[in-house]
Amino acid sequence: MALLTSRNAAAGGKLLRCAAAAAIPTIRQLSSSASTITVETSVPFTGHRIDPPSRSVETTSEELMSFFRDMALMRRMEIAADSLYKAKLIRGFCHLYDGQEAVAVGMEAAITKKDCIITAYRDHCIFLGRGGTLLESFAELMGRKDGCSRGKGGSMHFYKKEGGFYGGHGIVGAQVPLGCGIALAQKYRNDENVTFALYGDGAANQGQLFEALNMSALMDLPAILVCENNHYGMGTAEWRAAKSPSYYKRGDYVPGLKVDGMDALAVKQACSFAKQYALKNGPIILEMDTYRYHGHSMSDPGSTYRTREEITGIRQERDPIERVRKLLLAHDIANEKELKDIEKEVRKEVDDAIAKAKESPMPDPSELFTNIYVKGFGSESFGADRKEVRATLP
Amino acid sequence: MALRKFGRLSLISRIGKRDFSIASTSEGLIEKADSKSINLFTAVNQALHIALETDSRSYVFGEDVSFGGVFRCTTGLAERFGKKRVFNTPLCEQGIVGFAIGLAAMGNRAIAEIQFADYIFPAFDQIVNEAAKFRYRSGNQFNCGGLTIRAPYGAVGHGGHYHSQSPEAFFCHVPGIKVVIPRSPQQAKGLLLSSIRDPNPVVFFEPKWLYRLAVEEVPEDDYMLPLSEAEVIREGSDITLVGWGAQLSVMEQACIEAEKDGISCELIDLKTLIPWDKETVVASVRKTGRLLVSHEAPITAGFGAEISASIIERCFLQLEAPVARVCGLDTPFPLVFEPFYMPTKNKRMISFPKGSVLRTKVHPHLAISPPLPAEMPPLFLPPKNKKVVGTKLGFS
Ligand SMILES: Cc1ncc(C[n+]2csc(CCOP(=O)(O)OP(=O)(O)O)c2C)c(N)n1
Ligand SMILES: [Mg+2]
C-alpha cells in the first residue's frame, strides 16, 4: 500500500474543526511528535460488562494515507464488480461491501496476518485486507483459473490461507462456530493469536452463534465475534428480526463493545483492545455500526425496504472514506488534488486487474472433480450413467 | 392406470373447508372459463391465498415472507390476511421449523417457508427427529400433520454452491414425512393445497427454475391433486422415463428428440417421492421393458437409486436393459461447471435398439465457452469400441 510522508503532522495542541458536513471528525492533536497524531473517535465506545477503551486513537499520517488508499481501492473494486455483474461477466450470487470498508481496514490495522479472520459471503474486501490481490479477486469473481479459489468458489467463497483468511461462507451464521474452533487451535498452540469471526445483524439470530459463544466462554478462547451491523438482513430491518438490536450485549455473560464501524480509527482501537482482552480473558463481541450502500445482492435494488434519504444521509454524514479524507485535509497531510490522484490511480489499478483477469482462462473442466476428496483417498468420480462412463481423478 | 397428457389437470377435488382431507380420486377437467395463464410462483401464491382463506387456522411464515419473499410467492398475503397470520421470522431455520411443528401440534396448519432448499439443513434435525416421528413416538396422541415446509430447490443457471442444490433424497429417507415436488403451475397449485391439507407433515420443494419460466392455464378456484399418485404425461412403448419437478421439461425434450430417432418414450411424473406410486411405474416398465430415471441431485444415493432398486425387484424378468440413471454428478453443485454437472437432455440415452444396453451420451467438454484446449482428458467419452449412434454434441 502506498505510503506518503506526512507534511504537517505537528500542528500541536490545536483543536481542528472542519466546517463542511454534519459529521465532522473531531480532531484533537494531542501529540507533538512528528509521526503520531491523536484523533478522537466519532462517538464514544459503549461497553457491556467492560470498561470501554479511550476515544483517543493514535495514528500516523502514513496510516491515514493507507486507510484512504485501501478504502478507495475497495470501493472501486466493488463498483467495478457491480458493472461486471451487469455485463454478465460475473455469475452466481454477488454481495458487495461498499460502505463497510472501514471495518476491513480498521481491523487489519490492529492485528497481524497470524491472527485469523473468517466471514460470510460479503467477503471481497476482507480478502483484499488480508493481502489478497485485485487480480485474484476479479479472476475469482469471473470464475477464472487465477482466482483466489482457482475459479471454483466465486464471489461468496474467497480464501487466503497464508493471510489467515478462512473465507467466505454461504450459510448464514455457520462461520462463527468455525471461527471459535480456529481460536481453540490457537489457544492450544499458545501462539498469542486471535480469531475474528464476522457475521451480520441477520446472522446474529442464528442459534449456532450462541452455542459457539458459550463454548468459547467456557474455554476462554481468543475468539472475537464481530457483528457487522449494517442494519438489514436482506430486506429485514434489524428491529424486525431482533428483540434486542444491541448486538454487543447479546453475549449476556460475554462482554461487548459497540463501535462506530464507519470510523476506521474507532475500528482499529476496538480491535486492538479486543485482541488484548481476548488473549487474557476469552471471547468478546464487537458490534460494528456500519452500512451497506448496495442492495443485499445483485438482484436487490436496495431501495424497497429503506429510503433513498437514509442512504444519501449516511453517504453524506458517515462515509468512511470521506471521514479519512477530511482528516487528511485537516491535518494538511495531503491536499484535494493528491487525494483525487490517488483515486485515479486506484481506478487504473482496478481496470488493469480486470483486463488481466479477463485473460485468465476458465479452470480446466477436470477441476469439476478435484478437491472433493484428497486424491487417492476418495473414490473415483463417475460419469452421468454411473456404470460405464467414469472419470479418474486427475 | 389412466393415461393423461402433460399440462392437463388429471384430478380435481373440491374439499370441505376446515378438515384435513386427502384429495379424492374423482376425475375431472379444468373448466376453461375460470382459468388463467399464470406462472409457477403465481400459482403457489394462489394456493397460499386459498389455504389462508379457507382455513382460519392456517399461517404462513418465514424469512421475508410478509414482503412477498425472494421469489414473490407470498406477495399480498400479509396485506390480505394480516400480520398475525402471515409474518416474517428472524433468520433461524431451526427455529422456524420447530415453531411450525408446535403450531401444527395444536391443530393448526403451519406453512413454513425456507428461503432456499440449501438452507433447510439447520432445520434438518427438527424435520427428521421432531416432525417425522411425533405421531409414532407418542402413540398417536400428538402429531404435526398440519405442517408444510415449502422450499425452492434446484438449479437456476448460475446459482452456485448454495442456491442450487436438490436435497430431496435426504428427506426421502425419513418415514413419517411426505416429499412432494410439482412440475408446473397447475400441478404446483393443486399439489400444494393437497400438501397443506394432508394430515401428515409434508416437505414441498418448488422448482425455482420454473417460477417465472413455466406458464400455463391454471383454474382460479380451489382444487387439489392427489399425493402419492404418479402421472403418465406422455405415452410410449420403448422406454419409461421417470422424473419430477424441473427435470421433467428436460426429459420431455429428450423424449421428443428420441422420437425423431424412432424411439417411443413413456414419461412419468412421480410428483410425490415418498410415499411413491410404485404401481404406475411398474405398470409402465412392464410394458416398455426399460427404465431411465433422471434427477438433478448427485447420482449416488439419489432417489433414482431407490426407484431403480424397487423396479428391479418387481420387473426383473421384464427388463430388457439395466435401469439407467441420468443425474447430477457426484460433486458439490458447481458454479462455473454447472453445464457439466446438469443432467441435460443430451446426456440422455443415445442408442437403445431393442435388446441392447441402454447407454448415455455425454460429452460436455465440447460445449463450454471459451473453447477448451484440445487435449482435454476425455472424462465422459463413451468407452472405446462400442458403437455410438445418433450423437449430438453440445448442451441443451
Ligand atoms: C442458513 C441460511 N439462511 C438463509 C440464507 C439466505 N440469506 C443470505 S444472506 C441473508 C441475510 C443475512 O443478513 P446479515 O446477517 O445481516 O448479513 P448482511 O447480508 O447484511 O451482510 C439471508 C437471509 C442463508 N444464506 N443461509
Ligand atoms: Mg446485515
PDB file of C-alpha atoms in Angstrom, chain A residues 49-196:
ATOM      1  CA  ARG A  49     -19.688  -5.662  31.117  1.00  0.00           C
ATOM      2  CA  ILE A  50     -16.433  -3.967  30.299  1.00  0.00           C
ATOM      3  CA  ASP A  51     -14.860  -0.540  30.561  1.00  0.00           C
ATOM      4  CA  PRO A  52     -14.558   0.732  27.022  1.00  0.00           C
ATOM      5  CA  PRO A  53     -11.235   1.881  25.627  1.00  0.00           C
ATOM      6  CA  SER A  54     -10.416   5.549  25.235  1.00  0.00           C
ATOM      7  CA  ARG A  55     -11.819   7.612  22.400  1.00  0.00           C
ATOM      8  CA  SER A  56      -8.396   8.968  21.619  1.00  0.00           C
ATOM      9  CA  VAL A  57      -6.776   6.931  18.910  1.00  0.00           C
ATOM     10  CA  GLU A  58      -3.177   7.209  17.930  1.00  0.00           C
ATOM     11  CA  THR A  59      -2.433   7.163  14.270  1.00  0.00           C
ATOM     12  CA  THR A  60       0.143   8.423  11.826  1.00  0.00           C
ATOM     13  CA  SER A  61      -0.080  10.255   8.580  1.00  0.00           C
ATOM     14  CA  GLU A  62       1.149   7.119   6.848  1.00  0.00           C
ATOM     15  CA  GLU A  63      -1.626   5.105   8.368  1.00  0.00           C
ATOM     16  CA  LEU A  64      -4.269   7.628   7.421  1.00  0.00           C
ATOM     17  CA  MET A  65      -2.992   7.727   3.863  1.00  0.00           C
ATOM     18  CA  SER A  66      -3.053   3.957   3.658  1.00  0.00           C
ATOM     19  CA  PHE A  67      -6.593   3.891   5.066  1.00  0.00           C
ATOM     20  CA  PHE A  68      -7.635   6.305   2.370  1.00  0.00           C
ATOM     21  CA  ARG A  69      -5.979   4.411  -0.416  1.00  0.00           C
ATOM     22  CA  ASP A  70      -7.109   0.987   0.749  1.00  0.00           C
ATOM     23  CA  MET A  71     -10.697   2.023   1.213  1.00  0.00           C
ATOM     24  CA  ALA A  72     -10.758   3.832  -2.129  1.00  0.00           C
ATOM     25  CA  LEU A  73      -9.416   0.678  -3.734  1.00  0.00           C
ATOM     26  CA  MET A  74     -12.037  -1.487  -2.060  1.00  0.00           C
ATOM     27  CA  ARG A  75     -14.817   0.844  -3.044  1.00  0.00           C
ATOM     28  CA  ARG A  76     -13.627   0.987  -6.641  1.00  0.00           C
ATOM     29  CA  MET A  77     -13.342  -2.795  -6.762  1.00  0.00           C
ATOM     30  CA  GLU A  78     -16.920  -3.239  -5.592  1.00  0.00           C
ATOM     31  CA  ILE A  79     -18.267  -0.694  -8.040  1.00  0.00           C
ATOM     32  CA  ALA A  80     -16.393  -2.412 -10.845  1.00  0.00           C
ATOM     33  CA  ALA A  81     -17.797  -5.763  -9.706  1.00  0.00           C
ATOM     34  CA  ASP A  82     -21.261  -4.272  -9.971  1.00  0.00           C
ATOM     35  CA  SER A  83     -20.645  -3.360 -13.627  1.00  0.00           C
ATOM     36  CA  LEU A  84     -19.075  -6.730 -14.405  1.00  0.00           C
ATOM     37  CA  TYR A  85     -22.096  -8.428 -12.926  1.00  0.00           C
ATOM     38  CA  LYS A  86     -24.451  -6.350 -15.006  1.00  0.00           C
ATOM     39  CA  ALA A  87     -22.372  -7.244 -18.063  1.00  0.00           C
ATOM     40  CA  LYS A  88     -22.875 -10.902 -17.092  1.00  0.00           C
ATOM     41  CA  LEU A  89     -19.145 -11.450 -16.693  1.00  0.00           C
ATOM     42  CA  ILE A  90     -19.771 -12.353 -13.072  1.00  0.00           C
ATOM     43  CA  ARG A  91     -22.383 -15.006 -12.497  1.00  0.00           C
ATOM     44  CA  GLY A  92     -23.841 -16.508  -9.382  1.00  0.00           C
ATOM     45  CA  PHE A  93     -24.658 -14.559  -6.263  1.00  0.00           C
ATOM     46  CA  CYS A  94     -22.607 -11.482  -5.561  1.00  0.00           C
ATOM     47  CA  HIS A  95     -22.705  -9.348  -2.392  1.00  0.00           C
ATOM     48  CA  LEU A  96     -20.874  -6.045  -2.277  1.00  0.00           C
ATOM     49  CA  TYR A  97     -19.144  -4.389   0.656  1.00  0.00           C
ATOM     50  CA  ASP A  98     -19.117  -0.699  -0.265  1.00  0.00           C
ATOM     51  CA  GLY A  99     -19.986   1.396   2.748  1.00  0.00           C
ATOM     52  CA  GLN A 100     -18.456  -1.097   5.171  1.00  0.00           C
ATOM     53  CA  GLU A 101     -14.796  -0.613   4.163  1.00  0.00           C
ATOM     54  CA  ALA A 102     -13.748   0.917   7.486  1.00  0.00           C
ATOM     55  CA  VAL A 103     -14.361  -2.387   9.234  1.00  0.00           C
ATOM     56  CA  ALA A 104     -11.953  -4.226   6.943  1.00  0.00           C
ATOM     57  CA  VAL A 105      -9.146  -1.670   7.085  1.00  0.00           C
ATOM     58  CA  GLY A 106      -9.523  -0.758  10.751  1.00  0.00           C
ATOM     59  CA  MET A 107      -9.406  -4.381  11.789  1.00  0.00           C
ATOM     60  CA  GLU A 108      -6.282  -5.070   9.732  1.00  0.00           C
ATOM     61  CA  ALA A 109      -4.558  -2.056  11.263  1.00  0.00           C
ATOM     62  CA  ALA A 110      -4.927  -3.609  14.700  1.00  0.00           C
ATOM     63  CA  ILE A 111      -3.855  -7.177  14.033  1.00  0.00           C
ATOM     64  CA  THR A 112      -1.321  -9.274  12.186  1.00  0.00           C
ATOM     65  CA  LYS A 113      -1.687 -11.855   9.460  1.00  0.00           C
ATOM     66  CA  LYS A 114      -1.124 -14.515  12.093  1.00  0.00           C
ATOM     67  CA  ASP A 115      -4.463 -13.593  13.547  1.00  0.00           C
ATOM     68  CA  CYS A 116      -7.280 -15.238  11.643  1.00  0.00           C
ATOM     69  CA  ILE A 117     -10.408 -13.853  10.071  1.00  0.00           C
ATOM     70  CA  ILE A 118     -13.472 -15.761   8.955  1.00  0.00           C
ATOM     71  CA  THR A 119     -16.572 -14.184   7.460  1.00  0.00           C
ATOM     72  CA  ALA A 120     -19.743 -14.806   5.475  1.00  0.00           C
ATOM     73  CA  TYR A 121     -20.341 -14.249   1.765  1.00  0.00           C
ATOM     74  CA  ARG A 122     -19.687 -10.471   1.761  1.00  0.00           C
ATOM     75  CA  ASP A 123     -16.025 -11.246   1.576  1.00  0.00           C
ATOM     76  CA  HIS A 124     -14.258  -9.411  -1.263  1.00  0.00           C
ATOM     77  CA  CYS A 125     -12.825  -6.560   0.785  1.00  0.00           C
ATOM     78  CA  ILE A 126     -11.840  -8.660   3.765  1.00  0.00           C
ATOM     79  CA  PHE A 127      -9.827 -10.694   1.279  1.00  0.00           C
ATOM     80  CA  LEU A 128      -8.071  -7.564  -0.021  1.00  0.00           C
ATOM     81  CA  GLY A 129      -7.351  -6.501   3.541  1.00  0.00           C
ATOM     82  CA  ARG A 130      -5.731  -9.853   4.211  1.00  0.00           C
ATOM     83  CA  GLY A 131      -3.278  -9.222   1.399  1.00  0.00           C
ATOM     84  CA  GLY A 132      -5.249 -10.624  -1.498  1.00  0.00           C
ATOM     85  CA  THR A 133      -4.749  -9.001  -4.886  1.00  0.00           C
ATOM     86  CA  LEU A 134      -7.181  -7.363  -7.243  1.00  0.00           C
ATOM     87  CA  LEU A 135      -6.322  -9.867  -9.930  1.00  0.00           C
ATOM     88  CA  GLU A 136      -7.132 -12.807  -7.672  1.00  0.00           C
ATOM     89  CA  SER A 137     -10.401 -11.113  -6.739  1.00  0.00           C
ATOM     90  CA  PHE A 138     -11.614 -10.317 -10.210  1.00  0.00           C
ATOM     91  CA  ALA A 139     -10.461 -13.655 -11.578  1.00  0.00           C
ATOM     92  CA  GLU A 140     -12.377 -15.413  -8.821  1.00  0.00           C
ATOM     93  CA  LEU A 141     -15.443 -13.278  -9.402  1.00  0.00           C
ATOM     94  CA  MET A 142     -15.393 -14.254 -13.064  1.00  0.00           C
ATOM     95  CA  GLY A 143     -14.705 -17.902 -12.298  1.00  0.00           C
ATOM     96  CA  ARG A 144     -11.204 -17.945 -13.776  1.00  0.00           C
ATOM     97  CA  LYS A 145      -8.169 -20.055 -13.110  1.00  0.00           C
ATOM     98  CA  ASP A 146      -6.185 -17.245 -11.474  1.00  0.00           C
ATOM     99  CA  GLY A 147      -8.872 -16.616  -8.876  1.00  0.00           C
ATOM    100  CA  CYS A 148      -8.052 -16.978  -5.204  1.00  0.00           C
ATOM    101  CA  SER A 149     -10.105 -20.167  -5.080  1.00  0.00           C
ATOM    102  CA  ARG A 150      -8.971 -21.201  -8.554  1.00  0.00           C
ATOM    103  CA  GLY A 151     -12.266 -20.108 -10.022  1.00  0.00           C
ATOM    104  CA  LYS A 152     -14.190 -22.712  -8.086  1.00  0.00           C
ATOM    105  CA  GLY A 153     -15.671 -20.545  -5.378  1.00  0.00           C
ATOM    106  CA  GLY A 154     -16.932 -17.349  -6.955  1.00  0.00           C
ATOM    107  CA  SER A 155     -17.919 -14.193  -5.132  1.00  0.00           C
ATOM    108  CA  MET A 156     -19.070 -15.883  -1.945  1.00  0.00           C
ATOM    109  CA  HIS A 157     -16.023 -18.055  -1.451  1.00  0.00           C
ATOM    110  CA  PHE A 158     -12.789 -16.102  -1.288  1.00  0.00           C
ATOM    111  CA  TYR A 159      -9.984 -17.622   0.812  1.00  0.00           C
ATOM    112  CA  LYS A 160      -6.385 -16.855   1.539  1.00  0.00           C
ATOM    113  CA  LYS A 161      -4.635 -19.368   3.656  1.00  0.00           C
ATOM    114  CA  GLU A 162      -1.293 -17.621   4.031  1.00  0.00           C
ATOM    115  CA  GLY A 163      -3.099 -14.443   5.048  1.00  0.00           C
ATOM    116  CA  GLY A 164      -5.026 -16.233   7.781  1.00  0.00           C
ATOM    117  CA  PHE A 165      -8.263 -15.729   5.897  1.00  0.00           C
ATOM    118  CA  TYR A 166     -10.586 -18.673   6.398  1.00  0.00           C
ATOM    119  CA  GLY A 167     -13.059 -17.249   3.948  1.00  0.00           C
ATOM    120  CA  GLY A 168     -16.118 -16.761   2.537  1.00  0.00           C
ATOM    121  CA  HIS A 169     -19.113 -18.856   3.795  1.00  0.00           C
ATOM    122  CA  GLY A 170     -22.557 -19.205   2.282  1.00  0.00           C
ATOM    123  CA  ILE A 171     -24.665 -20.476   5.127  1.00  0.00           C
ATOM    124  CA  VAL A 172     -25.604 -17.585   7.342  1.00  0.00           C
ATOM    125  CA  GLY A 173     -24.057 -17.978  10.796  1.00  0.00           C
ATOM    126  CA  ALA A 174     -22.181 -21.187  10.056  1.00  0.00           C
ATOM    127  CA  GLN A 175     -18.795 -19.472  10.000  1.00  0.00           C
ATOM    128  CA  VAL A 176     -18.983 -18.396  13.635  1.00  0.00           C
ATOM    129  CA  PRO A 177     -18.577 -21.810  15.295  1.00  0.00           C
ATOM    130  CA  LEU A 178     -15.792 -22.494  12.793  1.00  0.00           C
ATOM    131  CA  GLY A 179     -14.062 -19.320  13.884  1.00  0.00           C
ATOM    132  CA  CYS A 180     -14.321 -20.390  17.509  1.00  0.00           C
ATOM    133  CA  GLY A 181     -12.759 -23.716  16.581  1.00  0.00           C
ATOM    134  CA  ILE A 182      -9.875 -21.876  14.981  1.00  0.00           C
ATOM    135  CA  ALA A 183      -9.490 -19.913  18.207  1.00  0.00           C
ATOM    136  CA  LEU A 184      -9.378 -23.194  20.128  1.00  0.00           C
ATOM    137  CA  ALA A 185      -6.494 -24.352  17.962  1.00  0.00           C
ATOM    138  CA  GLN A 186      -4.746 -21.027  18.512  1.00  0.00           C
ATOM    139  CA  LYS A 187      -5.127 -21.343  22.250  1.00  0.00           C
ATOM    140  CA  TYR A 188      -3.674 -24.833  22.255  1.00  0.00           C
ATOM    141  CA  ARG A 189      -0.818 -23.661  20.090  1.00  0.00           C
ATOM    142  CA  ASN A 190      -0.068 -20.960  22.611  1.00  0.00           C
ATOM    143  CA  ASP A 191       0.877 -18.558  19.898  1.00  0.00           C
ATOM    144  CA  GLU A 192      -0.852 -15.442  21.195  1.00  0.00           C
ATOM    145  CA  ASN A 193      -3.058 -15.023  18.147  1.00  0.00           C
ATOM    146  CA  VAL A 194      -6.779 -14.492  17.933  1.00  0.00           C
ATOM    147  CA  THR A 195      -9.612 -15.149  15.506  1.00  0.00           C
ATOM    148  CA  PHE A 196     -12.106 -12.578  14.312  1.00  0.00           C
TER     149      PHE A 196
END
